[in-house]
Amino acid sequence: MELRVENLTKTFKKKKAVADMNFVLHPGIYGLLGPNGSGKTTLLRMIAGVEKPDRGTVWFDGFKTGDYYDTFTSQLGYLPQHFGYYPTYTVEQFWQYLALLKNLSKPYATSRINTLLKQLHLEEQRHVKLKKLSGGMRQRVGIGQALLNEPKLLLLDEPTVGLDPQERLTFYQILHELADDCIIFLSTHIVSDLDMLADEILVMKAGRLMFQDTKEALIASVQGHVWEVEAMPELQSQYALSRVQGQTLRLVSSQCPAPGARLVTPDLNDFYLYYFQKEA
């Protein structure tokens, strides 16, 4: 199984939202990391077929997705950043409606809905109208609709927004269980999600692909640029601040920020700050 993106490009009002994007993905969990406005959502929309590219091609399992769109969507699960829903539908009614749109048989849809209610801890909300759910519960409903057809390609745009820590852990577990037989492409600017999930990370900036590598390799690229130093107010305005621990500052800089600063082992958050200091 393979997802191949070739020269994918999209321009809005003379600004390239995505520029000449090329990559290949196989079963596993891939993170798409970048600041807001970097083109992540546009890229996922083009892969899903929601947005038409100006040029370029998306291939899945050896065929052009645009030529066999019905076949492609039968294997696709997609959670947009802001998914639409009918507020007066219950959780079960909403999923039944979407199962119908996905051409799922009634027995199969019933079985999948029961499974997902249990996996996503929504059994008690089965007959609750969507407008009465919390934001985190509605996000779980959105995740569930993307999983209804047991997709082979799962596209998730900011899927953990609104989830509490326990809900995030449940979500991580579900994705890990799917990853052996599914290509999971997850867009986020929440670094901790990718730290927990991604086998490989694609990094976007201003519509272009900057990196595609393992978490370990990306972190290694900022080795020698992360420092700890005793807190001094002026340093926080001069350097990218990764975190504060008591009276110690963790700073990201290509040069020693102050006398007595000591180099420390970087993490994924440090990598992000190093390359996106302005956005951060």
Tab-separated table of C-alpha atoms in Angstrom:
chain	number	residue	atom	x	y	z
A	1	MET	CA	0.000	0.000	0.000
A	2	GLU	CA	1.363	3.414	-0.947
A	3	LEU	CA	0.321	7.063	-1.044
A	4	ARG	CA	2.372	9.055	-3.542
A	5	VAL	CA	2.124	12.830	-3.924
A	6	GLU	CA	3.776	14.343	-6.996
A	7	ASN	CA	4.316	18.076	-7.586
A	8	LEU	CA	1.134	19.044	-5.744
A	9	THR	CA	0.616	22.809	-5.967
A	10	LYS	CA	-2.177	25.195	-4.973
A	11	THR	CA	-2.269	28.993	-5.225
A	12	PHE	CA	-4.766	31.361	-3.621
A	13	LYS	CA	-4.719	34.999	-4.776
A	14	LYS	CA	-1.170	34.738	-6.115
A	15	LYS	CA	0.067	33.147	-2.873
A	16	LYS	CA	1.231	29.546	-3.050
A	17	ALA	CA	-0.442	27.708	-0.196
A	18	VAL	CA	1.285	24.482	-1.280
A	19	ALA	CA	4.254	24.475	-3.649
A	20	ASP	CA	5.601	21.436	-5.533
A	21	MET	CA	4.913	18.927	-2.783
A	22	ASN	CA	6.475	15.481	-3.288
A	23	PHE	CA	6.538	12.534	-0.883
A	24	VAL	CA	5.699	8.837	-0.524
A	25	LEU	CA	3.991	7.210	2.492
A	26	HIS	CA	3.476	3.549	3.418
A	27	PRO	CA	1.493	1.976	6.299
A	28	GLY	CA	2.345	3.667	9.587
A	29	ILE	CA	1.762	6.967	11.371
A	30	TYR	CA	3.085	10.141	9.763
A	31	GLY	CA	2.957	13.577	11.310
A	32	LEU	CA	2.545	16.786	9.340
A	33	LEU	CA	4.052	19.558	11.428
A	34	GLY	CA	4.123	23.276	10.843
A	35	PRO	CA	2.801	26.599	12.138
A	36	ASN	CA	-0.644	27.908	11.293
A	37	GLY	CA	-0.721	29.097	7.694
A	38	SER	CA	2.000	26.746	6.495
A	39	GLY	CA	-0.341	24.897	4.093
A	40	LYS	CA	-1.099	21.747	6.092
A	41	THR	CA	-4.880	21.923	5.750
A	42	THR	CA	-4.726	22.718	2.030
A	43	LEU	CA	-2.438	19.756	1.455
A	44	LEU	CA	-4.782	17.349	3.241
A	45	ARG	CA	-7.800	18.742	1.398
A	46	MET	CA	-6.094	18.119	-1.945
A	47	ILE	CA	-5.137	14.571	-1.000
A	48	ALA	CA	-8.734	13.912	0.099
A	49	GLY	CA	-10.066	15.333	-3.177
A	50	VAL	CA	-11.949	18.163	-1.471
A	51	GLU	CA	-9.678	20.813	-3.001
A	52	LYS	CA	-8.567	20.629	-6.633
A	53	PRO	CA	-4.842	21.269	-7.096
A	54	ASP	CA	-3.561	23.701	-9.703
A	55	ARG	CA	-1.221	20.946	-10.768
A	56	GLY	CA	0.210	17.699	-9.500
A	57	THR	CA	-1.097	14.190	-8.894
A	58	VAL	CA	-2.117	12.052	-5.931
A	59	TRP	CA	-1.610	8.288	-6.342
A	60	PHE	CA	-2.991	5.640	-4.009
A	61	ASP	CA	-2.166	1.965	-4.433
A	62	GLY	CA	-0.902	2.625	-7.947
A	63	PHE	CA	-3.875	4.542	-9.376
A	64	LYS	CA	-4.616	8.237	-9.740
A	65	THR	CA	-7.182	9.109	-7.108
A	66	GLY	CA	-8.942	11.561	-9.405
A	67	ASP	CA	-9.542	8.854	-12.032
A	68	TYR	CA	-11.067	6.363	-9.559
A	69	TYR	CA	-12.491	8.669	-6.928
A	70	ASP	CA	-15.310	6.363	-5.766
A	71	THR	CA	-12.848	3.510	-5.254
A	72	PHE	CA	-10.448	5.853	-3.472
A	73	THR	CA	-13.039	7.325	-1.088
A	74	SER	CA	-14.230	3.834	-0.125
A	75	GLN	CA	-10.772	3.373	1.422
A	76	LEU	CA	-10.447	6.903	2.787
A	77	GLY	CA	-11.178	8.251	6.264
A	78	TYR	CA	-10.993	12.036	6.611
A	79	LEU	CA	-11.432	14.328	9.596
A	80	PRO	CA	-11.339	18.009	8.557
A	81	GLN	CA	-10.173	20.657	10.980
A	82	HIS	CA	-13.788	21.811	11.381
A	83	PHE	CA	-16.171	18.993	10.521
A	84	GLY	CA	-19.827	19.696	9.830
A	85	TYR	CA	-22.579	17.994	11.801
A	86	TYR	CA	-26.336	18.126	12.298
A	87	PRO	CA	-26.905	19.436	15.842
A	88	THR	CA	-30.268	17.696	16.300
A	89	TYR	CA	-28.911	14.236	15.342
A	90	THR	CA	-27.831	11.896	18.081
A	91	VAL	CA	-24.371	10.356	17.935
A	92	GLU	CA	-25.791	7.097	16.597
A	93	GLN	CA	-28.061	8.819	14.056
A	94	PHE	CA	-25.185	10.936	12.764
A	95	TRP	CA	-22.942	7.933	12.233
A	96	GLN	CA	-25.798	5.961	10.626
A	97	TYR	CA	-26.365	8.824	8.208
A	98	LEU	CA	-22.667	8.983	7.285
A	99	ALA	CA	-22.524	5.195	6.925
A	100	LEU	CA	-25.313	5.511	4.376
A	101	LEU	CA	-23.359	8.161	2.456
A	102	LYS	CA	-20.324	5.858	2.501
A	103	ASN	CA	-22.453	3.015	1.031
A	104	LEU	CA	-21.844	0.764	4.020
A	105	SER	CA	-24.267	-2.121	4.477
A	106	LYS	CA	-26.648	-1.794	7.422
A	107	PRO	CA	-25.313	-4.854	9.339
A	108	TYR	CA	-21.707	-3.715	8.850
A	109	ALA	CA	-22.541	-0.118	9.836
A	110	THR	CA	-24.357	-1.288	12.989
A	111	SER	CA	-21.387	-3.432	14.001
A	112	ARG	CA	-18.874	-0.625	13.349
A	113	ILE	CA	-20.944	1.936	15.247
A	114	ASN	CA	-21.174	-0.342	18.280
A	115	THR	CA	-17.409	-0.932	18.153
A	116	LEU	CA	-16.593	2.773	17.836
A	117	LEU	CA	-18.972	3.777	20.613
A	118	LYS	CA	-17.020	1.479	22.888
A	119	GLN	CA	-13.545	2.447	21.603
A	120	LEU	CA	-14.230	6.182	21.873
A	121	HIS	CA	-16.053	5.912	25.209
A	122	LEU	CA	-19.285	7.305	23.779
A	123	GLU	CA	-21.651	4.489	24.758
A	124	GLU	CA	-23.457	6.668	27.291
A	125	GLN	CA	-23.851	9.402	24.646
A	126	ARG	CA	-25.293	7.072	21.967
A	127	HIS	CA	-28.720	8.767	22.094
A	128	VAL	CA	-27.534	12.271	23.013
A	129	LYS	CA	-27.967	15.054	20.426
A	130	LEU	CA	-24.719	16.470	19.089
A	131	LYS	CA	-25.609	20.025	20.141
A	132	LYS	CA	-25.628	18.870	23.775
A	133	LEU	CA	-22.152	17.326	23.696
A	134	SER	CA	-18.999	18.996	24.958
A	135	GLY	CA	-16.382	20.089	22.436
A	136	GLY	CA	-14.184	17.108	23.289
A	137	MET	CA	-17.051	14.651	22.843
A	138	ARG	CA	-17.976	16.168	19.470
A	139	GLN	CA	-14.347	15.808	18.399
A	140	ARG	CA	-14.534	12.111	19.304
A	141	VAL	CA	-17.667	11.866	17.141
A	142	GLY	CA	-15.661	13.386	14.280
A	143	ILE	CA	-12.853	10.886	14.803
A	144	GLY	CA	-15.431	8.088	14.802
A	145	GLN	CA	-16.943	9.110	11.467
A	146	ALA	CA	-13.470	9.015	9.897
A	147	LEU	CA	-13.038	5.429	11.147
A	148	LEU	CA	-16.479	4.104	10.122
A	149	ASN	CA	-15.329	2.321	6.962
A	150	GLU	CA	-12.072	0.930	8.439
A	151	PRO	CA	-10.020	3.083	6.051
A	152	LYS	CA	-6.700	2.198	4.482
A	153	LEU	CA	-5.793	5.904	4.309
A	154	LEU	CA	-6.678	8.096	7.278
A	155	LEU	CA	-6.254	11.876	7.006
A	156	LEU	CA	-6.624	13.799	10.268
A	157	ASP	CA	-6.454	17.591	10.506
A	158	GLU	CA	-5.783	18.791	14.072
A	159	PRO	CA	-7.627	15.760	15.515
A	160	THR	CA	-6.732	16.253	19.195
A	161	VAL	CA	-7.959	19.838	19.556
A	162	GLY	CA	-10.430	19.888	22.447
A	163	LEU	CA	-9.490	16.453	23.785
A	164	ASP	CA	-8.487	16.147	27.435
A	165	PRO	CA	-5.352	14.141	28.392
A	166	GLN	CA	-7.238	10.866	28.874
A	167	GLU	CA	-9.071	11.279	25.571
A	168	ARG	CA	-5.754	11.894	23.842
A	169	LEU	CA	-4.302	8.677	25.235
A	170	THR	CA	-7.333	6.720	24.018
A	171	PHE	CA	-6.934	8.299	20.578
A	172	TYR	CA	-3.214	7.463	20.476
A	173	GLN	CA	-3.979	3.837	21.318
A	174	ILE	CA	-6.569	3.548	18.526
A	175	LEU	CA	-4.126	4.925	15.948
A	176	HIS	CA	-1.333	2.597	17.045
A	177	GLU	CA	-3.693	-0.365	16.628
A	178	LEU	CA	-4.529	0.740	13.064
A	179	ALA	CA	-1.019	1.594	11.924
A	180	ASP	CA	0.096	-1.842	10.689
A	181	ASP	CA	-2.495	-1.867	7.911
A	182	CYS	CA	-3.281	1.806	7.362
A	183	ILE	CA	-1.483	4.946	6.212
A	184	ILE	CA	-2.248	7.548	8.882
A	185	PHE	CA	-1.391	11.156	8.031
A	186	LEU	CA	-1.955	13.505	10.944
A	187	SER	CA	-1.630	17.272	10.707
A	188	THR	CA	-0.956	19.298	13.834
A	189	HIS	CA	0.989	22.134	15.384
A	190	ILE	CA	0.862	20.346	18.756
A	191	VAL	CA	4.346	18.902	19.031
A	192	SER	CA	3.514	16.512	21.871
A	193	ASP	CA	1.047	14.627	19.623
A	194	LEU	CA	3.799	13.756	17.180
A	195	ASP	CA	6.242	12.979	19.972
A	196	MET	CA	3.817	10.254	21.112
A	197	LEU	CA	2.615	9.039	17.725
A	198	ALA	CA	4.633	9.589	14.592
A	199	ASP	CA	6.966	7.062	12.988
A	200	GLU	CA	8.061	9.798	10.600
A	201	ILE	CA	7.425	13.541	10.460
A	202	LEU	CA	6.956	15.846	7.481
A	203	VAL	CA	7.657	19.492	8.273
A	204	MET	CA	6.058	22.304	6.258
A	205	LYS	CA	6.860	25.984	6.161
A	206	ALA	CA	5.277	28.571	3.848
A	207	GLY	CA	3.749	25.883	1.648
A	208	ARG	CA	6.927	23.899	1.137
A	209	LEU	CA	8.247	20.644	2.539
A	210	MET	CA	11.310	21.391	4.650
A	211	PHE	CA	11.990	17.945	6.136
A	212	GLN	CA	10.762	14.366	6.008
A	213	ASP	CA	12.520	12.182	8.546
A	214	THR	CA	12.238	10.283	11.793
A	215	LYS	CA	11.739	12.135	15.055
A	216	GLU	CA	15.228	11.097	16.159
A	217	ALA	CA	16.866	12.519	13.032
A	218	LEU	CA	15.007	15.821	13.297
A	219	ILE	CA	15.992	16.198	16.938
A	220	ALA	CA	19.609	15.386	16.093
A	221	SER	CA	19.640	18.286	13.608
A	222	VAL	CA	19.466	20.796	16.497
A	223	GLN	CA	22.077	19.101	18.657
A	224	GLY	CA	24.371	21.816	19.989
A	225	HIS	CA	21.683	24.522	19.835
A	226	VAL	CA	19.776	23.965	23.092
A	227	TRP	CA	20.981	25.524	26.333
A	228	GLU	CA	20.079	25.785	29.989
A	229	VAL	CA	21.035	28.866	31.963
A	230	GLU	CA	20.118	30.564	35.209
A	231	ALA	CA	17.109	32.830	34.704
A	232	MET	CA	17.882	36.379	33.555
A	233	PRO	CA	14.948	38.555	32.353
A	234	GLU	CA	16.787	39.962	29.341
A	235	LEU	CA	17.428	36.493	27.887
A	236	GLN	CA	13.730	35.727	27.456
A	237	SER	CA	13.340	38.578	24.974
A	238	GLN	CA	16.547	37.798	23.084
A	239	TYR	CA	16.241	34.029	22.558
A	240	ALA	CA	13.573	31.413	21.843
A	241	LEU	CA	12.368	30.138	25.210
A	242	SER	CA	11.612	26.423	25.233
A	243	ARG	CA	10.566	26.172	28.873
A	244	VAL	CA	11.153	27.460	32.398
A	245	GLN	CA	12.084	25.049	35.188
A	246	GLY	CA	12.254	26.860	38.492
A	247	GLN	CA	15.082	29.356	38.135
A	248	THR	CA	16.444	27.710	34.992
A	249	LEU	CA	15.674	28.770	31.425
A	250	ARG	CA	15.845	26.364	28.497
A	251	LEU	CA	16.762	28.381	25.392
A	252	VAL	CA	17.134	27.519	21.725
A	253	SER	CA	19.984	29.349	20.018
A	254	SER	CA	22.761	28.692	17.519
A	255	GLN	CA	25.157	30.546	19.829
A	256	CYS	CA	25.844	30.455	23.558
A	257	PRO	CA	23.231	32.793	25.069
A	258	ALA	CA	25.121	33.749	28.237
A	259	PRO	CA	28.240	32.945	30.253
A	260	GLY	CA	27.713	29.742	32.194
A	261	ALA	CA	25.044	28.378	29.818
A	262	ARG	CA	25.349	24.627	29.308
A	263	LEU	CA	24.363	22.528	26.311
A	264	VAL	CA	21.575	19.971	26.910
A	265	THR	CA	20.010	17.166	24.901
A	266	PRO	CA	17.307	18.568	22.574
A	267	ASP	CA	13.767	17.270	22.129
A	268	LEU	CA	11.123	17.680	19.404
A	269	ASN	CA	9.817	20.906	20.899
A	270	ASP	CA	13.314	22.375	20.706
A	271	PHE	CA	13.500	21.347	17.030
A	272	TYR	CA	10.224	23.144	16.327
A	273	LEU	CA	11.327	26.326	18.099
A	274	TYR	CA	14.677	26.365	16.314
A	275	TYR	CA	13.082	26.390	12.861
A	276	PHE	CA	9.928	28.352	13.687
A	277	GLN	CA	11.083	30.955	16.192
A	278	LYS	CA	9.103	33.807	14.599
A	279	GLU	CA	5.882	31.783	14.416
A	280	ALA	CA	6.310	30.555	17.999
